CSV table of C-alpha atoms in Angstrom, one decimal:
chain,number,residue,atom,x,y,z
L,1,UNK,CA,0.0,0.0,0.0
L,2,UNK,CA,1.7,3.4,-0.8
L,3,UNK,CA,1.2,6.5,1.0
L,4,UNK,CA,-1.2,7.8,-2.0
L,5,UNK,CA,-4.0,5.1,-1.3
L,6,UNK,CA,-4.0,5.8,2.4
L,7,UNK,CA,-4.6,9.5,1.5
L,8,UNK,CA,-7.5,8.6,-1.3
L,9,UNK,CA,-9.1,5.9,1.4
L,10,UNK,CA,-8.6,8.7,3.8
L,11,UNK,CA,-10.7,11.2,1.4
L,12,UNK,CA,-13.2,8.8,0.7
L,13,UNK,CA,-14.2,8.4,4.4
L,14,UNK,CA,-14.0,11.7,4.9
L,15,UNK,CA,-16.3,12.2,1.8
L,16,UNK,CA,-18.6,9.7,3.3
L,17,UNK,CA,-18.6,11.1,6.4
L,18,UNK,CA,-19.3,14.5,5.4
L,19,UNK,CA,-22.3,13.4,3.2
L,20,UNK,CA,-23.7,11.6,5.9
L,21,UNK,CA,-23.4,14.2,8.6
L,22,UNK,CA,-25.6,15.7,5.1
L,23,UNK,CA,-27.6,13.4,5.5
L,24,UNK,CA,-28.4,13.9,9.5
L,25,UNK,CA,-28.9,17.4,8.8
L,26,UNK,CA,-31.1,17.3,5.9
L,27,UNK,CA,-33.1,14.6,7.8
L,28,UNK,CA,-34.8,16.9,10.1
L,29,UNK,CA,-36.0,19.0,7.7
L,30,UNK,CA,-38.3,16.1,5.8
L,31,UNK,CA,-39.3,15.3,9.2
L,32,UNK,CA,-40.8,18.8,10.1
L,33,UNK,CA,-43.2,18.2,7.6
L,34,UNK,CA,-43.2,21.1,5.8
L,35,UNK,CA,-46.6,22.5,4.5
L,36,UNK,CA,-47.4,21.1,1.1
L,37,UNK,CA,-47.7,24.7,-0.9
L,38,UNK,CA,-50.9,24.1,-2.5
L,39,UNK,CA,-52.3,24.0,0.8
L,40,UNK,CA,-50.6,27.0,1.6
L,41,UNK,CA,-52.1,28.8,-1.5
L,42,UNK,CA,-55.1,27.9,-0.7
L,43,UNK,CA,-55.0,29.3,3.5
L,44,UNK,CA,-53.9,32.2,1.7
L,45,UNK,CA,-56.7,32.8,-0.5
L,46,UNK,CA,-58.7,32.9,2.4
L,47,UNK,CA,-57.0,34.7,5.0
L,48,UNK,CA,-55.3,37.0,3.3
L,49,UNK,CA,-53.0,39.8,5.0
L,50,UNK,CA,-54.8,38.6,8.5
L,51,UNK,CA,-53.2,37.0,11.0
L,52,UNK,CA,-54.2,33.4,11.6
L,53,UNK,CA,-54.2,32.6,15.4
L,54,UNK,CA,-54.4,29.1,16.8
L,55,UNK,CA,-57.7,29.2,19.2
L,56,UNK,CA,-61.7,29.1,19.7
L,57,UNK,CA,-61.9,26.4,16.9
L,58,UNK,CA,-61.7,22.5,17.8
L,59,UNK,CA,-61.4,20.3,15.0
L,60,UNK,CA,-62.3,16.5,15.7
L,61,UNK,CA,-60.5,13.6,13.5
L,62,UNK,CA,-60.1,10.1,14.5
L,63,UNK,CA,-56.2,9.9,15.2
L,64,UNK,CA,-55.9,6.5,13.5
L,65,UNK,CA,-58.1,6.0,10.5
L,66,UNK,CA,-58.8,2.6,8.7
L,67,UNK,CA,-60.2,3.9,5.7
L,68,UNK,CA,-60.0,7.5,3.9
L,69,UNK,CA,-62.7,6.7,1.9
L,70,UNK,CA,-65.1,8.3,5.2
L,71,UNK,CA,-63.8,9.6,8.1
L,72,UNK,CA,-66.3,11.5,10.5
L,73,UNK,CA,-64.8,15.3,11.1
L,74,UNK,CA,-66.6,17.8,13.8
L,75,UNK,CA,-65.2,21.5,13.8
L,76,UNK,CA,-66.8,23.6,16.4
L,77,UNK,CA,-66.3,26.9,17.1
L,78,UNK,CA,-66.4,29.0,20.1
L,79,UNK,CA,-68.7,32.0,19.9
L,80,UNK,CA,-71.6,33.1,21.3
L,81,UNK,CA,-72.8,33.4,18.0
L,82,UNK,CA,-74.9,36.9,18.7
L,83,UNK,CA,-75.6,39.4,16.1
L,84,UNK,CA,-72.0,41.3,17.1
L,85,UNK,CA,-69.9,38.4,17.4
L,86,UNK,CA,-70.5,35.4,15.4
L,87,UNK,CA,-68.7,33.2,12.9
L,88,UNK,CA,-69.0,34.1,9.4
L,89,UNK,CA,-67.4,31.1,7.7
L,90,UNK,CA,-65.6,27.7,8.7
L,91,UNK,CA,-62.7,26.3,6.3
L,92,UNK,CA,-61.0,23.1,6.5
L,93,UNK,CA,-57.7,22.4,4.4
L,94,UNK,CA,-55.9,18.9,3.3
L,95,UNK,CA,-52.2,18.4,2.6
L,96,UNK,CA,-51.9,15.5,0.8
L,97,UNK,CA,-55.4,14.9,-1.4
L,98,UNK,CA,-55.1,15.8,-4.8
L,99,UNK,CA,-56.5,19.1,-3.8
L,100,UNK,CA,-56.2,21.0,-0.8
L,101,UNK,CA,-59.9,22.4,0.2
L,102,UNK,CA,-61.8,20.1,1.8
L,103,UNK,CA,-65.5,21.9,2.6
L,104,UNK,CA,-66.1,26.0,3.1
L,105,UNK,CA,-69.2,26.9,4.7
L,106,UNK,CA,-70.8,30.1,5.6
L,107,UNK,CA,-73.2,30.7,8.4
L,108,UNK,CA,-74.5,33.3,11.0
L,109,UNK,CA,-75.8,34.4,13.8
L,110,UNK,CA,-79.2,32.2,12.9
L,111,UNK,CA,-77.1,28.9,13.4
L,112,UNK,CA,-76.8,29.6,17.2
L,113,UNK,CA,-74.1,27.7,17.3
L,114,UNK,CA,-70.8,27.4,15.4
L,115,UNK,CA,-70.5,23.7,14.5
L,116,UNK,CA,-70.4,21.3,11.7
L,117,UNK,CA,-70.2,17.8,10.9
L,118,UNK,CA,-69.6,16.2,7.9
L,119,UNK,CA,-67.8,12.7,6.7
L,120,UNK,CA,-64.4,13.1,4.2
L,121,UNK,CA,-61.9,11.4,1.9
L,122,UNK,CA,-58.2,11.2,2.8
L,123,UNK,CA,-55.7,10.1,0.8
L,124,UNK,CA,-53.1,10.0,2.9
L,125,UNK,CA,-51.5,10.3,6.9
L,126,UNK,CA,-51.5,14.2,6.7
L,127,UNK,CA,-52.3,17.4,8.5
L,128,UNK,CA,-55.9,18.6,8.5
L,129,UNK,CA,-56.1,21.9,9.5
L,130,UNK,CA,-59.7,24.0,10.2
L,131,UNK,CA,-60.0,27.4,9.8
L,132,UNK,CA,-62.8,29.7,11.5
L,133,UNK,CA,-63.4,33.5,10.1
L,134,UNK,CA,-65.2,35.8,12.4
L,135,UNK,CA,-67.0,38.6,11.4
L,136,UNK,CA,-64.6,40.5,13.2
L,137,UNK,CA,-62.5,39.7,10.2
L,138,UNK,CA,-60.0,37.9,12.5
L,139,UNK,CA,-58.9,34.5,11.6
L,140,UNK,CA,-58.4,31.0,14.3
L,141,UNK,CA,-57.5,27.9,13.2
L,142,UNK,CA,-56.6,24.5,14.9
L,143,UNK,CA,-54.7,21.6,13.1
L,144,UNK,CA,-55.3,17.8,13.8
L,145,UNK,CA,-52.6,14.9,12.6
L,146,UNK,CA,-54.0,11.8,11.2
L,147,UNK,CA,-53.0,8.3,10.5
L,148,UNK,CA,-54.2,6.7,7.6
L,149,UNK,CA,-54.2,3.4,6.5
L,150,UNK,CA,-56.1,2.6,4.1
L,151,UNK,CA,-55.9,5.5,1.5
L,152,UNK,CA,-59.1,7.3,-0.8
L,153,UNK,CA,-58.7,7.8,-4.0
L,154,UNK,CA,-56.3,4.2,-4.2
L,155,UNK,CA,-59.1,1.5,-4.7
L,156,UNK,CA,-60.5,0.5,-8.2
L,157,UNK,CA,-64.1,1.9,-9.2
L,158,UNK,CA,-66.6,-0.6,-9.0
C,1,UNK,CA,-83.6,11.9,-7.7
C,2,UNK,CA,-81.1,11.0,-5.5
C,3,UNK,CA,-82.8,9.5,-2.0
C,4,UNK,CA,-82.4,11.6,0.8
C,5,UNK,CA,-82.2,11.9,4.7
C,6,UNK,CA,-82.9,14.8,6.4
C,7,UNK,CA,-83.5,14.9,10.4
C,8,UNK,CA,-85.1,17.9,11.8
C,9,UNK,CA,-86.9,18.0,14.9
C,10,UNK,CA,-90.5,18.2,14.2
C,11,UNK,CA,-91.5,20.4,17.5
C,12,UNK,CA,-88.8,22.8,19.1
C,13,UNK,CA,-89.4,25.8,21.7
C,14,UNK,CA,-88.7,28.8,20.5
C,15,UNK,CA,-85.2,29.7,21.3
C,16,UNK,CA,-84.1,26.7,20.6
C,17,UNK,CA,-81.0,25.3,19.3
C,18,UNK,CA,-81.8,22.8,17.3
C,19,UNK,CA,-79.3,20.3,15.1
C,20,UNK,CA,-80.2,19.4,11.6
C,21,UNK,CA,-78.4,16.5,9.8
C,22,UNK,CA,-79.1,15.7,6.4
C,23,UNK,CA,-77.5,12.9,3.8
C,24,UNK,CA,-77.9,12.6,0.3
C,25,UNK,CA,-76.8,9.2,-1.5
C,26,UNK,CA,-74.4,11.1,-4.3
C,27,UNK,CA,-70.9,8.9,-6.1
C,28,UNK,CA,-69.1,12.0,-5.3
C,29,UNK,CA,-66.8,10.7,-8.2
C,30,UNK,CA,-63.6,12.7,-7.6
C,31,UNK,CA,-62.3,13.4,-11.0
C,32,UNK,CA,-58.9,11.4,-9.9
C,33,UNK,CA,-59.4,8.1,-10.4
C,34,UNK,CA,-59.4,6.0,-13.3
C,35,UNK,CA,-61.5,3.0,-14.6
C,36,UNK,CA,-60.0,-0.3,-15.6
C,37,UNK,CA,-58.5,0.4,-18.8
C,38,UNK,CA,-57.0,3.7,-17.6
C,39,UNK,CA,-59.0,6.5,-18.8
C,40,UNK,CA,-59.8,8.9,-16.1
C,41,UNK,CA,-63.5,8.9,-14.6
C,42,UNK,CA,-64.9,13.0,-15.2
C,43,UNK,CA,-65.0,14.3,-11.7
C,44,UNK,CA,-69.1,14.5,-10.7
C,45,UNK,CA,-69.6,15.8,-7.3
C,46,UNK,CA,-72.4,18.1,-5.6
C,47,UNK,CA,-70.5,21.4,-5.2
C,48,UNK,CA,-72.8,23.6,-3.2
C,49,UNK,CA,-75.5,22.8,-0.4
C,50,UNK,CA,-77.8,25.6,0.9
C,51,UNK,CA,-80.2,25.5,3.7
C,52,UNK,CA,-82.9,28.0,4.2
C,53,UNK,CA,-85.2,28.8,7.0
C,54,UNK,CA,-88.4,30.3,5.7
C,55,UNK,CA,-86.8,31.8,2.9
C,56,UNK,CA,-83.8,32.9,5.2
C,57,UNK,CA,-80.6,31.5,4.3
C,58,UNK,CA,-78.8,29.8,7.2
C,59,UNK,CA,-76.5,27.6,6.3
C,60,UNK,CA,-74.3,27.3,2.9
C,61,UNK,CA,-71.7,24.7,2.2
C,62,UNK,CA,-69.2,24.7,-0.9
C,63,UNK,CA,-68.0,21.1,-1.1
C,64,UNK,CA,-65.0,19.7,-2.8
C,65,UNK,CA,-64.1,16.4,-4.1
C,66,UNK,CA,-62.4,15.7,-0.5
C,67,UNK,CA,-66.0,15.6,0.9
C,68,UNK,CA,-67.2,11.7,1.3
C,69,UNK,CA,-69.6,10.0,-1.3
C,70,UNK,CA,-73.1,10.2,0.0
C,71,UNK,CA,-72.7,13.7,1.6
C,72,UNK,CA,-73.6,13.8,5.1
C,73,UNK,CA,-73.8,17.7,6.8
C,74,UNK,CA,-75.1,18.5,10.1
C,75,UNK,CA,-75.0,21.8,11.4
C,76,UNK,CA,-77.3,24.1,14.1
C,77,UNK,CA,-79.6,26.9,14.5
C,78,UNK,CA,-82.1,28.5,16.2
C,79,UNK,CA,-86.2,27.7,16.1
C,80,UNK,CA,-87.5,30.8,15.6
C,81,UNK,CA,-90.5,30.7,13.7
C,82,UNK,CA,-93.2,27.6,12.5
C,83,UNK,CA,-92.3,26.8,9.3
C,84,UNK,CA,-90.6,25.0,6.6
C,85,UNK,CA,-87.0,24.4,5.9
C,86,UNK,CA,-85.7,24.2,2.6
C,87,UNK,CA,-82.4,22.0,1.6
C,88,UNK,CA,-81.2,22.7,-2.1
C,89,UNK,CA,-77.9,20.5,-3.0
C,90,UNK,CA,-76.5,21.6,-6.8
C,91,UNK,CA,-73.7,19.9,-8.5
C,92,UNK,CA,-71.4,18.9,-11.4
C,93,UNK,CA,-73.1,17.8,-14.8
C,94,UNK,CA,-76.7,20.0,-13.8
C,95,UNK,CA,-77.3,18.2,-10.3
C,96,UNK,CA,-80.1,20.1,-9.1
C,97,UNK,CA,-82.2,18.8,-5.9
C,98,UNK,CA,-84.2,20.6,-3.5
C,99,UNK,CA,-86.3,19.2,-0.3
C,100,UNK,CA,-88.0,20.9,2.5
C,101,UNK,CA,-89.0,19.8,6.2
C,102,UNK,CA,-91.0,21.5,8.5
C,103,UNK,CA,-90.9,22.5,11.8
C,104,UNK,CA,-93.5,23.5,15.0
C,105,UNK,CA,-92.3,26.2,17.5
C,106,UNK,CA,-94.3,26.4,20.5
């Protein structure tokens, strides 16, 4: 063995070990789950320039879901739902379906109360994330992870 | 016509909040999926649901392909008056359907 091979083996580990300490670093960043955009986009178009402020809405999801295909989902919102302080419209947003909306409704101080219930698709474990306007024009939202294992969208027509 | 199922209370004091749950058997096809040789299936979902309390609107619901097939929605609001509620659902391809349910407030 001459000198010249240690040095080349000695690059290589160091090359190795350099793009795994790459690696460990890039790593976290997958894991933090970054927003899909589209989903994003979509918040966006809705809020606006508001803030968004996590409160007064409670979004209900099975945490482990056997099929996508319906999965029960309650949002309620707090308000007293009075003729100066009501909710004017409840959002809820996807990550991973094909598209990120996932129902917009618009209601009032007739309703009472601020609550919905409705049954969804999901195609995928991902972020569900409910978004309450007030006719304050301020924004609350509240964000529920879910496990999925049997996907929507996946199985053949019938 | 698509069958329906729509619950509302049929006597509620006045005052009252009251829940209202109504299904509609719809496919809810999602535009995304694809038959068995591979040509995609045309998206054909009910987009909008409105729900109006003696001609009041109360309740409005823009739905997306995301929303399960057979459409179920339940949502509040106050008796305030005898009367009749009316639930309109509209949709891809001209879906059109409208049903009403009435209601006694003592």
């Amino acid at each position: 063995m001459t000198a010249d091979d240690h040095a080349n083996r000695r690059q290589f580990l160091i090359g190795a070990a350099s793009l795994a300490g790459g690696m460990i670093t890039v790593l976290p960043v997958t894991d933090a789950r970054a927003t899909p955009d589209t989903m994003q986009a979509a918040i966006k178009k809705v809020v606006g320039s508001s803030a968004l402020r996590k409160g007064k809405v409670t979004l209900r999801l099975p945490p482990l879901v056997e099929n996508g295909n319906s999965v029960a989902m309650d949002v309620a919102v707090e308000s007293p739902m009075t003729a100066n302080d009501y909710v004017r419209a409840i959002h809820v947003f996807n990550e991973k379906n094909p598209q990120p909306n996932v129902v917009s409704v618009r209601l009032g101080p007739p309703a009472g109360q601020a609550k919905l219930s409705t049954r969804v698709r999901l195609a995928d474990s991902q972020r569900i994330m409910a978004i309450a306007e007030m006719n304050d024009g301020s924004f609350w939202s509240d964000e529920v992870d879910v496990i999925v294992t049997i996907a929507a969208c996946l199985e053949d027509p019938v | 016509m698509a069958r329906t199922l729509i619950n509302v209370p049929p006597k509620a004091k006045k005052g009252e909040v009251i829940a209202i749950k109504t299904l509609i058997s719809h496919e809810m096809e999602t535009g995304y999926r694809h038959d068995n040789v591979g040509k995609a299936i045309p998206r054909d979902i009910i987009t909008q649901f409105v729900c109006t309390y003696n001609g009041l609107e109360i309740f409005r619901a823009d739905l997306f392909p995301a929303i399960a097939a057979n459409p179920f929605i339940s949502f509040f609001t106050i008796a305030t008056a005898s009367g009749a509620f009316e639930f309109k659902w509209t949709g891809d391809n001209g879906f059109s359907q409208t049903e009403t349910a009435n209601i006694t407030v003592e």
